[in-house]
Each structure stands twice: as C-alpha cells, then as structure tokens.
PDB file of C-alpha atoms and ligand atoms in Angstrom:
ATOM      1  CA  MET A   1     125.920 339.167 168.085  1.00 98.00           C
ATOM      2  CA  LYS A   2     124.147 340.508 171.031  1.00 98.00           C
ATOM      3  CA  VAL A   3     125.944 340.805 174.597  1.00 98.00           C
ATOM      4  CA  THR A   4     124.053 341.166 177.944  1.00 98.00           C
ATOM      5  CA  PHE A   5     125.722 342.246 180.908  1.00 99.00           C
ATOM      6  CA  LEU A   6     124.199 339.890 183.389  1.00 98.00           C
ATOM      7  CA  GLY A   7     126.329 341.160 186.440  1.00 98.00           C
ATOM      8  CA  THR A   8     129.110 343.946 186.583  1.00 99.00           C
ATOM      9  CA  GLY A   9     129.874 343.764 190.228  1.00 98.00           C
ATOM     10  CA  THR A  10     133.223 342.621 191.968  1.00 98.00           C
ATOM     11  CA  SER A  11     133.042 339.569 194.330  1.00 98.00           C
ATOM     12  CA  GLN A  12     130.714 340.895 197.099  1.00 98.00           C
ATOM     13  CA  GLY A  13     128.225 342.544 194.634  1.00 98.00           C
ATOM     14  CA  ILE A  14     126.823 345.944 195.120  1.00 98.00           C
ATOM     15  CA  PRO A  15     125.129 346.793 197.840  1.00 98.00           C
ATOM     16  CA  VAL A  16     127.600 344.755 199.909  1.00 98.00           C
ATOM     17  CA  ILE A  17     125.799 343.057 202.890  1.00 98.00           C
ATOM     18  CA  GLY A  18     125.613 345.416 206.019  1.00 98.00           C
ATOM     19  CA  SER A  19     127.316 348.335 204.163  1.00 98.00           C
ATOM     20  CA  ASN A  20     126.318 352.054 204.730  1.00 98.00           C
ATOM     21  CA  HIS A  21     128.663 353.267 201.963  1.00 98.00           C
ATOM     22  CA  PRO A  22     126.711 355.942 199.944  1.00 98.00           C
ATOM     23  CA  VAL A  23     127.162 353.948 196.709  1.00 98.00           C
ATOM     24  CA  CYS A  24     125.618 350.757 198.425  1.00 98.00           C
ATOM     25  CA  LEU A  25     122.598 352.975 199.713  1.00 98.00           C
ATOM     26  CA  SER A  26     122.129 354.510 196.106  1.00 98.00           C
ATOM     27  CA  LEU A  27     118.788 354.187 194.596  1.00 98.00           C
ATOM     28  CA  ASP A  28     120.059 354.350 191.158  1.00 98.00           C
ATOM     29  CA  PRO A  29     119.510 350.985 189.440  1.00 98.00           C
ATOM     30  CA  LYS A  30     122.962 351.298 187.786  1.00 98.00           C
ATOM     31  CA  ASP A  31     124.746 351.294 191.278  1.00 98.00           C
ATOM     32  CA  LYS A  32     123.129 347.756 191.891  1.00 98.00           C
ATOM     33  CA  ARG A  33     125.718 345.283 190.708  1.00 98.00           C
ATOM     34  CA  LEU A  34     125.493 341.339 190.667  1.00 98.00           C
ATOM     35  CA  ARG A  35     128.419 339.369 190.371  1.00 98.00           C
ATOM     36  CA  VAL A  36     130.117 339.553 186.998  1.00 98.00           C
ATOM     37  CA  SER A  37     128.767 337.403 184.139  1.00 98.00           C
ATOM     38  CA  ALA A  38     127.771 337.944 180.487  1.00 99.00           C
ATOM     39  CA  LEU A  39     125.355 336.326 178.019  1.00 98.00           C
ATOM     40  CA  VAL A  40     126.488 336.074 174.329  1.00 98.00           C
ATOM     41  CA  GLU A  41     124.053 335.438 171.751  1.00 98.00           C
ATOM     42  CA  TRP A  42     124.474 335.079 167.869  1.00 98.00           C
ATOM     43  CA  ASN A  43     122.337 333.235 165.235  1.00 97.00           C
ATOM     44  CA  ASP A  44     120.461 330.633 167.485  1.00 96.00           C
ATOM     45  CA  TYR A  45     123.394 330.167 169.966  1.00 98.00           C
ATOM     46  CA  THR A  46     123.274 331.403 173.695  1.00 98.00           C
ATOM     47  CA  TYR A  47     126.567 331.097 175.700  1.00 98.00           C
ATOM     48  CA  VAL A  48     127.177 332.343 179.195  1.00 98.00           C
ATOM     49  CA  ILE A  49     130.592 333.526 180.456  1.00 99.00           C
ATOM     50  CA  ASP A  50     130.875 332.664 184.152  1.00 98.00           C
ATOM     51  CA  CYS A  51     128.208 331.257 186.514  1.00 98.00           C
ATOM     52  CA  GLY A  52     128.546 333.002 189.664  1.00 98.00           C
ATOM     53  CA  PRO A  53     126.336 332.995 192.899  1.00 98.00           C
ATOM     54  CA  ASP A  54     123.688 335.266 190.996  1.00 98.00           C
ATOM     55  CA  PHE A  55     123.365 333.016 188.040  1.00 98.00           C
ATOM     56  CA  ARG A  56     119.715 332.164 188.987  1.00 98.00           C
ATOM     57  CA  GLN A  57     118.440 335.584 189.331  1.00 98.00           C
ATOM     58  CA  GLN A  58     120.467 336.623 186.175  1.00 98.00           C
ATOM     59  CA  MET A  59     118.720 333.770 184.086  1.00 98.00           C
ATOM     60  CA  LEU A  60     115.255 334.817 185.485  1.00 98.00           C
ATOM     61  CA  THR A  61     115.735 338.431 184.893  1.00 98.00           C
ATOM     62  CA  ASN A  62     116.842 337.901 181.248  1.00 98.00           C
ATOM     63  CA  ASN A  63     114.236 335.099 180.635  1.00 98.00           C
ATOM     64  CA  VAL A  64     116.941 332.673 179.350  1.00 98.00           C
ATOM     65  CA  SER A  65     115.433 329.456 178.761  1.00 98.00           C
ATOM     66  CA  LYS A  66     118.194 327.657 176.875  1.00 98.00           C
ATOM     67  CA  ILE A  67     122.006 327.823 176.998  1.00 98.00           C
ATOM     68  CA  ASP A  68     124.456 326.155 174.731  1.00 98.00           C
ATOM     69  CA  GLY A  69     127.283 326.282 177.256  1.00 98.00           C
ATOM     70  CA  ILE A  70     129.197 327.917 179.931  1.00 98.00           C
ATOM     71  CA  LEU A  71     132.797 329.452 179.563  1.00 98.00           C
ATOM     72  CA  PHE A  72     134.767 329.897 182.728  1.00 99.00           C
ATOM     73  CA  THR A  73     137.464 332.427 182.889  1.00 99.00           C
ATOM     74  CA  HIS A  74     138.930 331.120 186.210  1.00 98.00           C
ATOM     75  CA  GLU A  75     137.828 329.207 189.330  1.00 98.00           C
ATOM     76  CA  HIS A  76     137.042 332.001 191.894  1.00 98.00           C
ATOM     77  CA  SER A  77     133.799 331.762 193.854  1.00 98.00           C
ATOM     78  CA  ASP A  78     132.291 334.792 192.365  1.00 98.00           C
ATOM     79  CA  HIS A  79     132.665 333.049 188.784  1.00 98.00           C
ATOM     80  CA  VAL A  80     131.740 329.528 189.427  1.00 98.00           C
ATOM     81  CA  ALA A  81     129.529 329.242 192.734  1.00 98.00           C
ATOM     82  CA  GLY A  82     126.164 329.104 190.723  1.00 98.00           C
ATOM     83  CA  LEU A  83     126.911 326.001 188.996  1.00 98.00           C
ATOM     84  CA  ASP A  84     124.187 323.950 190.715  1.00 98.00           C
ATOM     85  CA  ASP A  85     121.703 326.245 189.330  1.00 98.00           C
ATOM     86  CA  ILE A  86     122.041 324.967 185.652  1.00 98.00           C
ATOM     87  CA  ARG A  87     119.624 322.188 186.867  1.00 98.00           C
ATOM     88  CA  PRO A  88     116.611 323.553 185.062  1.00 98.00           C
ATOM     89  CA  PHE A  89     118.504 323.767 181.828  1.00 98.00           C
ATOM     90  CA  PHE A  90     120.140 320.292 182.442  1.00 98.00           C
ATOM     91  CA  PHE A  91     116.466 318.899 182.980  1.00 98.00           C
ATOM     92  CA  ASN A  92     115.401 320.271 179.595  1.00 98.00           C
ATOM     93  CA  GLN A  93     118.525 319.770 177.499  1.00 98.00           C
ATOM     94  CA  GLY A  94     120.803 317.149 179.195  1.00 97.00           C
ATOM     95  CA  ASP A  95     124.420 317.661 180.114  1.00 98.00           C
ATOM     96  CA  ILE A  96     125.353 321.275 179.806  1.00 98.00           C
ATOM     97  CA  PRO A  97     128.762 321.777 177.855  1.00 98.00           C
ATOM     98  CA  ILE A  98     131.141 323.835 180.021  1.00 98.00           C
ATOM     99  CA  TYR A  99     134.635 325.252 178.596  1.00 98.00           C
ATOM    100  CA  ALA A 100     137.370 325.888 181.135  1.00 98.00           C
ATOM    101  CA  HIS A 101     141.273 325.439 181.697  1.00 98.00           C
ATOM    102  CA  GLN A 102     142.020 321.894 182.958  1.00 98.00           C
ATOM    103  CA  ARG A 103     142.939 323.468 186.278  1.00 98.00           C
ATOM    104  CA  VAL A 104     139.451 325.110 186.654  1.00 98.00           C
ATOM    105  CA  LEU A 105     137.710 321.915 185.671  1.00 98.00           C
ATOM    106  CA  ASP A 106     139.622 319.969 188.299  1.00 98.00           C
ATOM    107  CA  THR A 107     138.420 322.699 190.909  1.00 98.00           C
ATOM    108  CA  LEU A 108     135.046 322.518 189.816  1.00 98.00           C
ATOM    109  CA  ARG A 109     135.223 318.729 190.271  1.00 98.00           C
ATOM    110  CA  ASN A 110     136.279 319.223 193.630  1.00 98.00           C
ATOM    111  CA  ARG A 111     133.639 321.611 194.591  1.00 98.00           C
ATOM    112  CA  PHE A 112     130.705 320.246 192.808  1.00 98.00           C
ATOM    113  CA  GLU A 113     131.701 316.400 192.943  1.00 97.00           C
ATOM    114  CA  TYR A 114     128.107 315.421 192.608  1.00 97.00           C
ATOM    115  CA  VAL A 115     127.772 316.921 189.253  1.00 98.00           C
ATOM    116  CA  PHE A 116     130.636 315.128 187.810  1.00 97.00           C
ATOM    117  CA  VAL A 117     130.240 311.680 189.111  1.00 95.00           C
ATOM    118  CA  THR A 118     129.175 309.107 186.447  1.00 89.00           C
ATOM    119  CA  GLU A 119     127.990 306.104 188.537  1.00 91.00           C
ATOM    120  CA  ASP A 120     125.236 306.040 190.979  1.00 91.00           C
ATOM    121  CA  LYS A 121     124.429 309.669 190.487  1.00 91.00           C
ATOM    122  CA  TYR A 122     121.891 311.375 192.903  1.00 92.00           C
ATOM    123  CA  PRO A 123     118.671 311.784 191.137  1.00 91.00           C
ATOM    124  CA  GLY A 124     118.178 315.564 190.288  1.00 94.00           C
ATOM    125  CA  ALA A 125     121.910 316.393 190.302  1.00 96.00           C
ATOM    126  CA  PRO A 126     122.937 318.267 187.198  1.00 97.00           C
ATOM    127  CA  GLY A 127     125.493 317.004 184.516  1.00 97.00           C
ATOM    128  CA  VAL A 128     127.964 318.725 182.562  1.00 98.00           C
ATOM    129  CA  LYS A 129     130.081 317.890 179.329  1.00 98.00           C
ATOM    130  CA  GLU A 130     133.651 319.087 179.999  1.00 98.00           C
ATOM    131  CA  HIS A 131     135.679 320.877 177.257  1.00 98.00           C
ATOM    132  CA  VAL A 132     139.280 321.798 177.934  1.00 98.00           C
ATOM    133  CA  ILE A 133     140.543 325.198 176.948  1.00 98.00           C
ATOM    134  CA  GLU A 134     144.229 325.515 176.057  1.00 98.00           C
ATOM    135  CA  ASN A 135     145.597 328.685 174.720  1.00 98.00           C
ATOM    136  CA  THR A 136     144.682 328.015 171.066  1.00 98.00           C
ATOM    137  CA  PRO A 137     141.372 328.954 169.401  1.00 98.00           C
ATOM    138  CA  PHE A 138     138.371 326.722 169.790  1.00 98.00           C
ATOM    139  CA  LYS A 139     134.869 326.189 168.213  1.00 97.00           C
ATOM    140  CA  LEU A 140     131.780 327.544 169.817  1.00 97.00           C
ATOM    141  CA  GLY A 141     128.825 326.853 167.731  1.00 92.00           C
ATOM    142  CA  ASP A 142     129.821 328.178 164.339  1.00 93.00           C
ATOM    143  CA  LEU A 143     132.318 330.497 165.610  1.00 96.00           C
ATOM    144  CA  ASP A 144     136.128 330.351 166.401  1.00 96.00           C
ATOM    145  CA  VAL A 145     136.866 331.631 169.898  1.00 98.00           C
ATOM    146  CA  VAL A 146     140.437 332.922 170.613  1.00 98.00           C
ATOM    147  CA  PRO A 147     141.283 332.550 174.348  1.00 98.00           C
ATOM    148  CA  ILE A 148     143.501 335.433 175.740  1.00 98.00           C
ATOM    149  CA  ASN A 149     145.745 334.419 178.550  1.00 98.00           C
ATOM    150  CA  THR A 150     146.131 336.781 181.356  1.00 98.00           C
ATOM    151  CA  PHE A 151     146.996 336.844 184.956  1.00 98.00           C
ATOM    152  CA  HIS A 152     145.264 337.931 188.098  1.00 97.00           C
ATOM    153  CA  ASN A 153     148.034 338.038 190.725  1.00 96.00           C
ATOM    154  CA  ARG A 154     149.172 334.436 190.590  1.00 96.00           C
ATOM    155  CA  VAL A 155     146.001 333.027 189.018  1.00 98.00           C
ATOM    156  CA  GLN A 156     145.827 332.272 185.332  1.00 98.00           C
ATOM    157  CA  VAL A 157     142.612 333.764 183.784  1.00 98.00           C
ATOM    158  CA  PHE A 158     141.228 333.220 180.231  1.00 98.00           C
ATOM    159  CA  GLY A 159     139.559 336.061 178.347  1.00 98.00           C
ATOM    160  CA  PHE A 160     137.752 335.380 175.234  1.00 98.00           C
ATOM    161  CA  ARG A 161     137.570 336.857 171.708  1.00 98.00           C
ATOM    162  CA  LEU A 162     134.564 336.195 169.664  1.00 98.00           C
ATOM    163  CA  ASN A 163     135.321 338.047 166.372  1.00 97.00           C
ATOM    164  CA  GLN A 164     134.809 341.701 166.869  1.00 98.00           C
ATOM    165  CA  PHE A 165     134.051 341.164 170.715  1.00 98.00           C
ATOM    166  CA  ALA A 166     136.432 340.540 173.473  1.00 98.00           C
ATOM    167  CA  TYR A 167     135.555 339.891 177.124  1.00 98.00           C
ATOM    168  CA  LEU A 168     138.240 339.928 179.744  1.00 98.00           C
ATOM    169  CA  THR A 169     137.821 339.947 183.447  1.00 98.00           C
ATOM    170  CA  ASP A 170     139.877 339.681 186.487  1.00 98.00           C
ATOM    171  CA  VAL A 171     143.029 340.791 184.692  1.00 98.00           C
ATOM    172  CA  LYS A 172     146.118 342.481 186.578  1.00 98.00           C
ATOM    173  CA  THR A 173     148.830 341.558 183.959  1.00 98.00           C
ATOM    174  CA  ILE A 174     148.861 340.478 180.267  1.00 98.00           C
ATOM    175  CA  GLU A 175     151.755 339.902 177.999  1.00 98.00           C
ATOM    176  CA  ASP A 176     152.127 342.039 174.715  1.00 97.00           C
ATOM    177  CA  SER A 177     151.659 338.812 172.634  1.00 98.00           C
ATOM    178  CA  GLU A 178     148.277 338.222 174.159  1.00 98.00           C
ATOM    179  CA  ILE A 179     147.371 342.043 173.601  1.00 98.00           C
ATOM    180  CA  ASP A 180     148.128 341.520 170.013  1.00 98.00           C
ATOM    181  CA  LYS A 181     145.386 338.851 169.677  1.00 98.00           C
ATOM    182  CA  LEU A 182     142.960 341.709 170.681  1.00 98.00           C
ATOM    183  CA  LYS A 183     143.870 343.908 167.841  1.00 96.00           C
ATOM    184  CA  GLY A 184     141.056 345.093 165.556  1.00 97.00           C
ATOM    185  CA  VAL A 185     138.209 344.202 167.972  1.00 98.00           C
ATOM    186  CA  LYS A 186     135.211 346.650 167.992  1.00 98.00           C
ATOM    187  CA  VAL A 187     133.962 346.117 171.480  1.00 98.00           C
ATOM    188  CA  LEU A 188     136.344 345.223 174.439  1.00 98.00           C
ATOM    189  CA  VAL A 189     135.093 344.396 177.815  1.00 99.00           C
ATOM    190  CA  VAL A 190     137.649 344.620 180.747  1.00 98.00           C
ATOM    191  CA  ASN A 191     137.713 344.796 184.374  1.00 98.00           C
ATOM    192  CA  ALA A 192     138.261 348.009 186.401  1.00 98.00           C
ATOM    193  CA  LEU A 193     137.936 347.653 190.098  1.00 98.00           C
ATOM    194  CA  ARG A 194     138.212 351.068 191.697  1.00 98.00           C
ATOM    195  CA  GLU A 195     140.617 354.034 191.553  1.00 97.00           C
ATOM    196  CA  LYS A 196     143.149 352.794 194.115  1.00 98.00           C
ATOM    197  CA  PRO A 197     145.473 350.084 192.939  1.00 97.00           C
ATOM    198  CA  HIS A 198     144.689 346.474 193.954  1.00 97.00           C
ATOM    199  CA  HIS A 199     147.096 343.413 193.961  1.00 97.00           C
ATOM    200  CA  SER A 200     145.055 341.407 191.487  1.00 97.00           C
ATOM    201  CA  HIS A 201     142.698 343.661 189.413  1.00 98.00           C
ATOM    202  CA  PHE A 202     143.310 346.573 187.123  1.00 98.00           C
ATOM    203  CA  ASN A 203     142.406 349.794 188.688  1.00 98.00           C
ATOM    204  CA  LEU A 204     140.729 352.354 186.641  1.00 98.00           C
ATOM    205  CA  GLU A 205     143.996 353.878 185.299  1.00 98.00           C
ATOM    206  CA  GLU A 206     145.499 350.515 184.477  1.00 98.00           C
ATOM    207  CA  ALA A 207     142.214 349.562 182.628  1.00 98.00           C
ATOM    208  CA  ILE A 208     142.210 352.771 180.631  1.00 98.00           C
ATOM    209  CA  ALA A 209     145.856 352.360 179.727  1.00 98.00           C
ATOM    210  CA  PHE A 210     145.154 348.828 178.565  1.00 98.00           C
ATOM    211  CA  ILE A 211     142.240 350.193 176.508  1.00 98.00           C
ATOM    212  CA  GLN A 212     144.433 352.786 174.887  1.00 98.00           C
ATOM    213  CA  LYS A 213     146.704 349.933 173.866  1.00 97.00           C
ATOM    214  CA  VAL A 214     143.987 347.705 172.298  1.00 98.00           C
ATOM    215  CA  LYS A 215     142.334 350.668 170.553  1.00 98.00           C
ATOM    216  CA  PRO A 216     138.782 349.119 170.197  1.00 98.00           C
ATOM    217  CA  GLN A 217     136.044 351.450 168.913  1.00 98.00           C
ATOM    218  CA  LYS A 218     134.311 351.242 172.442  1.00 98.00           C
ATOM    219  CA  ALA A 219     135.211 349.562 175.655  1.00 98.00           C
ATOM    220  CA  TYR A 220     133.091 348.778 178.578  1.00 99.00           C
ATOM    221  CA  LEU A 221     134.330 348.431 182.192  1.00 98.00           C
ATOM    222  CA  THR A 222     133.121 345.714 184.545  1.00 98.00           C
ATOM    223  CA  HIS A 223     133.955 343.842 187.797  1.00 98.00           C
ATOM    224  CA  ILE A 224     133.257 347.065 189.560  1.00 98.00           C
ATOM    225  CA  SER A 225     133.539 347.774 193.530  1.00 98.00           C
ATOM    226  CA  HIS A 226     131.510 350.233 195.356  1.00 98.00           C
ATOM    227  CA  TYR A 227     134.645 352.203 195.869  1.00 98.00           C
ATOM    228  CA  MET A 228     134.583 353.114 192.344  1.00 98.00           C
ATOM    229  CA  GLY A 229     131.963 355.512 193.182  1.00 98.00           C
ATOM    230  CA  PHE A 230     128.451 356.381 191.834  1.00 98.00           C
ATOM    231  CA  HIS A 231     127.845 355.228 187.961  1.00 98.00           C
ATOM    232  CA  GLU A 232     126.644 358.467 186.943  1.00 98.00           C
ATOM    233  CA  GLU A 233     129.353 360.403 188.225  1.00 98.00           C
ATOM    234  CA  VAL A 234     132.208 358.159 187.318  1.00 98.00           C
ATOM    235  CA  GLN A 235     130.761 357.897 183.516  1.00 98.00           C
ATOM    236  CA  GLN A 236     131.170 361.628 183.157  1.00 98.00           C
ATOM    237  CA  ARG A 237     134.896 361.525 183.976  1.00 97.00           C
ATOM    238  CA  LEU A 238     135.683 358.835 181.459  1.00 98.00           C
ATOM    239  CA  PRO A 239     137.200 359.254 177.954  1.00 96.00           C
ATOM    240  CA  ASP A 240     134.618 359.273 175.125  1.00 94.00           C
ATOM    241  CA  ASN A 241     134.786 355.719 174.017  1.00 97.00           C
ATOM    242  CA  ILE A 242     134.759 354.129 177.453  1.00 98.00           C
ATOM    243  CA  TYR A 243     131.583 353.370 179.389  1.00 98.00           C
ATOM    244  CA  LEU A 244     131.024 351.831 182.725  1.00 98.00           C
ATOM    245  CA  ALA A 245     128.886 348.706 182.110  1.00 98.00           C
ATOM    246  CA  TYR A 246     125.754 348.121 184.228  1.00 98.00           C
ATOM    247  CA  ASP A 247     123.538 345.310 185.114  1.00 98.00           C
ATOM    248  CA  ASN A 248     121.251 344.258 182.067  1.00 98.00           C
ATOM    249  CA  LEU A 249     122.975 346.631 179.511  1.00 98.00           C
ATOM    250  CA  GLN A 250     122.656 345.172 176.157  1.00 98.00           C
ATOM    251  CA  ILE A 251     124.954 345.850 173.281  1.00 98.00           C
ATOM    252  CA  THR A 252     124.985 344.838 169.649  1.00 98.00           C
ATOM    253  CA  ILE A 253     128.168 344.191 167.889  1.00 97.00           C
TER     254      ILE A 253
HETATM  255 ZN1   ZN B   1     136.111 337.998 190.179  1.00 69.52          ZN
HETATM  256 ZN1   ZN B   2     138.965 336.388 190.429  1.00 69.52          ZN
END
C-alpha cells in the first residue's frame, strides 16, 4: 500500500493569506502546507481521504488520472470544499463513489445540491454514488476498512484503518474502545495542530500521548498550523518514531 500526503496543513493552509509569520514566509517547501488530504493506493485501487479546497492542485501535482472513491472524515469546509473538482474524474468514469457518515452526506447534499439532483441535472455537473458509513467495517475494493469514531469538540469524525495503516484527523477526544481498534497498526497518521492547546484539535503533546497509547511502529503528524513552527526544527524535537508529515511525502506500508 502506498500513501501520499496530498496536504498536511490546517484549515487556512500555510502560508496563511496576508501573514508575515516567519513560518508563512519560510522558503522551505516542507513549510508549505495545502489543506489536509491523503491518497491511498493498493493493487489497482486509488482512494482519496477528504476533498478540500486544494483538491484540484493536489490531483494535478500527483498526476492522479483515476480515483475509485472519496472517503470523508467530516463535513468541515477544509475537508469537503473541493467536491466540484471531481468533474474531470466524473467525465471519464461516471458517478464517483463517496463514503461518509449520513450527517456528512446530508451536509454535502445541502452545499452541493446540483451534484446530488437526479432529475433535470445541469449539463456538466458532476455526479456521485453515496455510501453511508456507520461505525462498522465496510469494503473498499478488496479491503475491509475499519472506521474509528472520534470527536472534534462536538463534531463526530471518522478515522479509517486499512490493514496496517490508520489515518485520523481533526481528533480531540477518542474513547478507549476505539483506540483498541488501532492496536497492531504499523503506521498511524494523526492530527497535531500546534503546541498550545486547542478546543477541537490535539495539540502536539496530546498527539504524542495518543501515539504512545496506540504504539504503532511509526507515526506521522498532520493538519499542522503555522504556529507549530518550522518543519525542520520541530522534527528535531520529536521522539524517534514520530515524524511531521509534509506535502507530497509518500510512504509504503
Ligand atoms: Zn480540518
Ligand atoms: Zn474539522
């Protein structure tokens, strides 16, 4: 399985528009972070996790010409705003399968009503095939995906375990029974916003404590704010098996 980090930034991305913060002005490509998303590939399957406002650029940068579906973690704009840009995939492949909690599908239907209409659809509008995720395993291609139920302040968020790989973002709290579902993963991706605490995201300390409970071989941090600091400096302070992810990083599991 190959995973590509399409974006590793928090909701505004890095640089933030108009910001003179040193991290926003950094020339290190690892300090430039698009909105959070990942591409997961195995055998001939290609799935995207979340479809934020940078989706088009992410697909172009990584030469993605076919997707088998999109998994949504939750309905926040930095995770869904790029849905219209599935059009080139829709033109080639037909309706694009999307997987999400019923609440998230309802939100998408409100926001992108023209995508979901079945009658008298505007020519050129994309189409999707909806799949409801409940907190039970579901099939994706030839794989069983285990949803991981987490909370982002009041908002429910799904993380996903695909065999030895697990991807969680926008987590603030998670029950022990859900952490148990992550036991034995080789690679864990989890959000870490910055050092200071935040009402709806793990900060660095909380993310590290969570990783130490799950005990993966390696962990990658994502959904990073410019307040976290320079990539190179933060990486040097992290424990041995924990890495800051960066845009276009590829890992094989
Ligand atoms: Zn987010
Ligand atoms: Zn969010």
